Amino acid sequence: MSPESNTENYPAFAHIGLRENPGKNLNQTVRHVFKSNRLTGQVYTNVLENTIPHVLEDTPLINQHIHFLHDGAPAHFSRTARRYLDRRFPDRWIGRGGPIAWPPCSSDLNPLDFYLWGHLKSLVYSSPVPDLESLRNGIVACSEDIRNTPGVWDRVRRSMRHRCEVCIQAGGGHFEHRL
């Protein structure tokens, strides 16, 4: 199974990371959700309704300070998902069609894109992945390795701050070449 394989019929996977407001200590809680069917708006909404509340119960976060961020994947933009997020995180979710717009093609301002996914993928595929169960186990194990790397989230926060400053200096225009 290579990372370039056709993922259209792959099971849905979600990596949920929550943290408190930027001015407070980082509390990183990671949950992995694997679904046996393709990621559709309804499957994603089901994950939001049935997984997020349990993650929040187990997380020492103050719920009114949580902002939920996701990208513009078609399932994330579904009407059912947006309605749920409007109810659960009123005016506090970031994404396509949300109260806090996330600019399209802004991967340089999303820590999941500029750091986590690429690093996780490089770790998981550092050796051949023969089957789906190995892929799942690799994702979970490598995520734990990343999470337990000393200072990793401080470095990601510093990088994020730097990226925001460079974006502001560029007037919101292209800034990748300045990083």
Short mmCIF file of C-alpha atoms in Angstrom, two decimals:
data_model
loop_
_atom_site.label_atom_id
_atom_site.label_comp_id
_atom_site.label_asym_id
_atom_site.label_seq_id
_atom_site.Cartn_x
_atom_site.Cartn_y
_atom_site.Cartn_z
CA MET A 1 0.00 0.00 0.00
CA SER A 2 1.78 3.16 -1.12
CA PRO A 3 0.91 6.73 -0.12
CA GLU A 4 0.12 7.42 -3.76
CA SER A 5 -2.53 4.67 -3.92
CA ASN A 6 -6.02 5.62 -4.94
CA THR A 7 -7.68 6.65 -1.69
CA GLU A 8 -11.20 7.02 -3.02
CA ASN A 9 -12.26 3.71 -1.48
CA TYR A 10 -10.00 3.89 1.55
CA PRO A 11 -11.66 3.84 4.95
CA ALA A 12 -12.22 7.22 6.51
CA PHE A 13 -9.58 8.39 8.99
CA ALA A 14 -9.64 11.34 11.32
CA HIS A 15 -6.90 12.65 13.54
CA ILE A 16 -8.40 14.87 16.19
CA GLY A 17 -6.17 17.26 18.09
CA LEU A 18 -7.50 19.77 20.57
CA ARG A 19 -5.76 22.54 22.42
CA GLU A 20 -6.59 25.46 24.65
CA ASN A 21 -6.35 29.08 23.60
CA PRO A 22 -2.87 30.10 22.43
CA GLY A 23 -2.06 32.05 25.59
CA LYS A 24 -2.44 29.03 27.83
CA ASN A 25 -0.42 25.88 28.26
CA LEU A 26 -0.77 23.40 25.46
CA ASN A 27 -2.92 20.40 26.24
CA GLN A 28 -2.68 18.07 23.30
CA THR A 29 -5.16 15.26 23.17
CA VAL A 30 -5.09 13.05 20.13
CA ARG A 31 -7.71 10.54 19.08
CA HIS A 32 -7.72 8.42 15.96
CA VAL A 33 -10.98 7.51 14.33
CA PHE A 34 -11.09 4.83 11.66
CA LYS A 35 -14.33 4.19 9.82
CA SER A 36 -14.87 1.26 7.50
CA ASN A 37 -16.68 3.31 4.89
CA ARG A 38 -15.72 6.19 2.63
CA LEU A 39 -15.65 9.67 4.17
CA THR A 40 -18.90 11.38 3.25
CA GLY A 41 -20.63 14.32 4.86
CA GLN A 42 -22.82 11.97 6.90
CA VAL A 43 -19.88 9.83 8.06
CA TYR A 44 -17.95 12.97 9.05
CA THR A 45 -20.96 14.40 10.89
CA ASN A 46 -21.32 11.09 12.72
CA VAL A 47 -17.68 11.36 13.84
CA LEU A 48 -18.29 14.95 14.98
CA GLU A 49 -21.45 14.02 16.90
CA ASN A 50 -20.24 10.77 18.44
CA THR A 51 -16.49 11.24 18.90
CA ILE A 52 -15.87 14.91 19.63
CA PRO A 53 -18.08 14.97 22.76
CA HIS A 54 -16.16 12.00 24.23
CA VAL A 55 -12.82 13.62 23.43
CA LEU A 56 -13.99 16.81 25.14
CA GLU A 57 -15.14 14.89 28.22
CA ASP A 58 -11.66 13.37 28.59
CA THR A 59 -9.83 16.62 27.92
CA PRO A 60 -9.03 19.20 30.59
CA LEU A 61 -10.10 22.06 28.35
CA ILE A 62 -12.54 24.85 29.02
CA ASN A 63 -15.15 24.20 26.34
CA GLN A 64 -16.04 27.82 25.65
CA HIS A 65 -12.44 28.51 24.59
CA ILE A 66 -12.15 25.71 22.03
CA HIS A 67 -11.96 26.62 18.37
CA PHE A 68 -12.49 23.74 15.95
CA LEU A 69 -10.35 23.77 12.80
CA HIS A 70 -10.74 21.58 9.74
CA ASP A 71 -9.86 21.94 6.10
CA GLY A 72 -12.05 22.31 3.04
CA ALA A 73 -12.48 18.61 2.24
CA PRO A 74 -15.88 17.98 0.64
CA ALA A 75 -17.12 15.99 3.66
CA HIS A 76 -16.14 18.86 5.97
CA PHE A 77 -18.17 21.28 3.87
CA SER A 78 -21.34 19.20 3.95
CA ARG A 79 -24.48 20.93 5.14
CA THR A 80 -24.95 18.42 7.98
CA ALA A 81 -21.38 18.92 9.25
CA ARG A 82 -21.68 22.72 9.12
CA ARG A 83 -25.01 22.64 10.96
CA TYR A 84 -23.53 20.46 13.69
CA LEU A 85 -20.49 22.73 14.07
CA ASP A 86 -22.72 25.81 14.18
CA ARG A 87 -24.60 24.25 17.10
CA ARG A 88 -21.61 22.76 18.96
CA PHE A 89 -19.04 25.51 18.35
CA PRO A 90 -21.10 28.65 17.64
CA ASP A 91 -18.83 31.29 16.08
CA ARG A 92 -15.84 29.14 17.06
CA TRP A 93 -15.11 26.88 14.13
CA ILE A 94 -12.65 27.56 11.38
CA GLY A 95 -13.18 26.16 7.92
CA ARG A 96 -14.80 26.54 4.54
CA GLY A 97 -18.30 27.94 5.00
CA GLY A 98 -17.74 28.58 8.70
CA PRO A 99 -18.02 31.65 10.89
CA ILE A 100 -14.23 32.00 10.78
CA ALA A 101 -13.15 31.52 7.20
CA TRP A 102 -10.00 29.60 6.51
CA PRO A 103 -8.41 30.91 3.31
CA PRO A 104 -8.28 28.32 0.53
CA CYS A 105 -4.85 26.97 -0.29
CA SER A 106 -3.41 28.28 2.98
CA SER A 107 -1.53 25.18 4.02
CA ASP A 108 1.38 27.32 5.17
CA LEU A 109 -0.85 28.63 7.98
CA ASN A 110 -2.21 25.29 9.12
CA PRO A 111 0.05 23.32 11.49
CA LEU A 112 -1.61 20.08 10.42
CA ASP A 113 -0.59 20.78 6.83
CA PHE A 114 2.80 22.43 7.26
CA TYR A 115 4.02 19.94 9.83
CA LEU A 116 1.92 17.05 11.05
CA TRP A 117 0.61 15.31 7.92
CA GLY A 118 3.92 15.34 6.06
CA HIS A 119 5.93 14.21 9.06
CA LEU A 120 3.40 11.53 10.00
CA LYS A 121 3.32 10.25 6.43
CA SER A 122 7.13 10.08 6.27
CA LEU A 123 7.24 8.06 9.50
CA VAL A 124 4.40 5.70 8.60
CA TYR A 125 5.80 4.97 5.14
CA SER A 126 9.44 4.69 6.23
CA SER A 127 8.97 0.96 5.73
CA PRO A 128 6.52 -0.91 3.50
CA VAL A 129 2.89 -0.99 4.66
CA PRO A 130 1.49 -4.35 3.55
CA ASP A 131 -2.14 -4.00 4.62
CA LEU A 132 -4.77 -1.78 6.16
CA GLU A 133 -4.22 -3.05 9.71
CA SER A 134 -0.49 -2.22 9.45
CA LEU A 135 -1.41 1.23 8.16
CA ARG A 136 -3.73 1.83 11.12
CA ASN A 137 -1.16 0.59 13.62
CA GLY A 138 1.54 2.71 12.00
CA ILE A 139 -0.59 5.86 12.15
CA VAL A 140 -1.34 5.36 15.83
CA ALA A 141 2.23 4.44 16.80
CA CYS A 142 3.86 7.24 14.79
CA SER A 143 1.36 9.79 16.10
CA GLU A 144 2.31 8.79 19.63
CA ASP A 145 6.01 9.16 18.74
CA ILE A 146 5.36 12.67 17.44
CA ARG A 147 3.20 13.60 20.43
CA ASN A 148 5.87 12.41 22.86
CA THR A 149 8.77 14.16 21.14
CA PRO A 150 10.06 16.71 23.69
CA GLY A 151 9.41 20.30 22.66
CA VAL A 152 7.69 19.45 19.38
CA TRP A 153 4.53 21.48 20.04
CA ASP A 154 6.53 24.50 21.25
CA ARG A 155 8.48 24.43 17.96
CA VAL A 156 5.24 24.11 15.97
CA ARG A 157 3.76 27.10 17.85
CA ARG A 158 6.89 29.20 17.20
CA SER A 159 6.78 28.25 13.54
CA MET A 160 3.08 29.13 13.36
CA ARG A 161 3.70 32.54 14.92
CA HIS A 162 6.55 33.18 12.49
CA ARG A 163 4.40 32.12 9.54
CA CYS A 164 1.59 34.47 10.64
CA GLU A 165 4.05 37.37 11.00
CA VAL A 166 5.49 36.73 7.54
CA CYS A 167 1.98 36.47 6.07
CA ILE A 168 1.07 39.83 7.63
CA GLN A 169 4.30 41.39 6.30
CA ALA A 170 3.37 40.08 2.84
CA GLY A 171 -0.04 41.74 3.11
CA GLY A 172 -1.76 38.35 3.00
CA GLY A 173 -0.14 37.52 -0.32
CA HIS A 174 2.24 34.73 -1.20
CA PHE A 175 4.93 34.33 1.43
CA GLU A 176 6.19 30.73 1.16
CA HIS A 177 9.44 31.98 -0.38
CA ARG A 178 10.08 34.08 2.75
CA LEU A 179 9.96 31.20 5.21
#
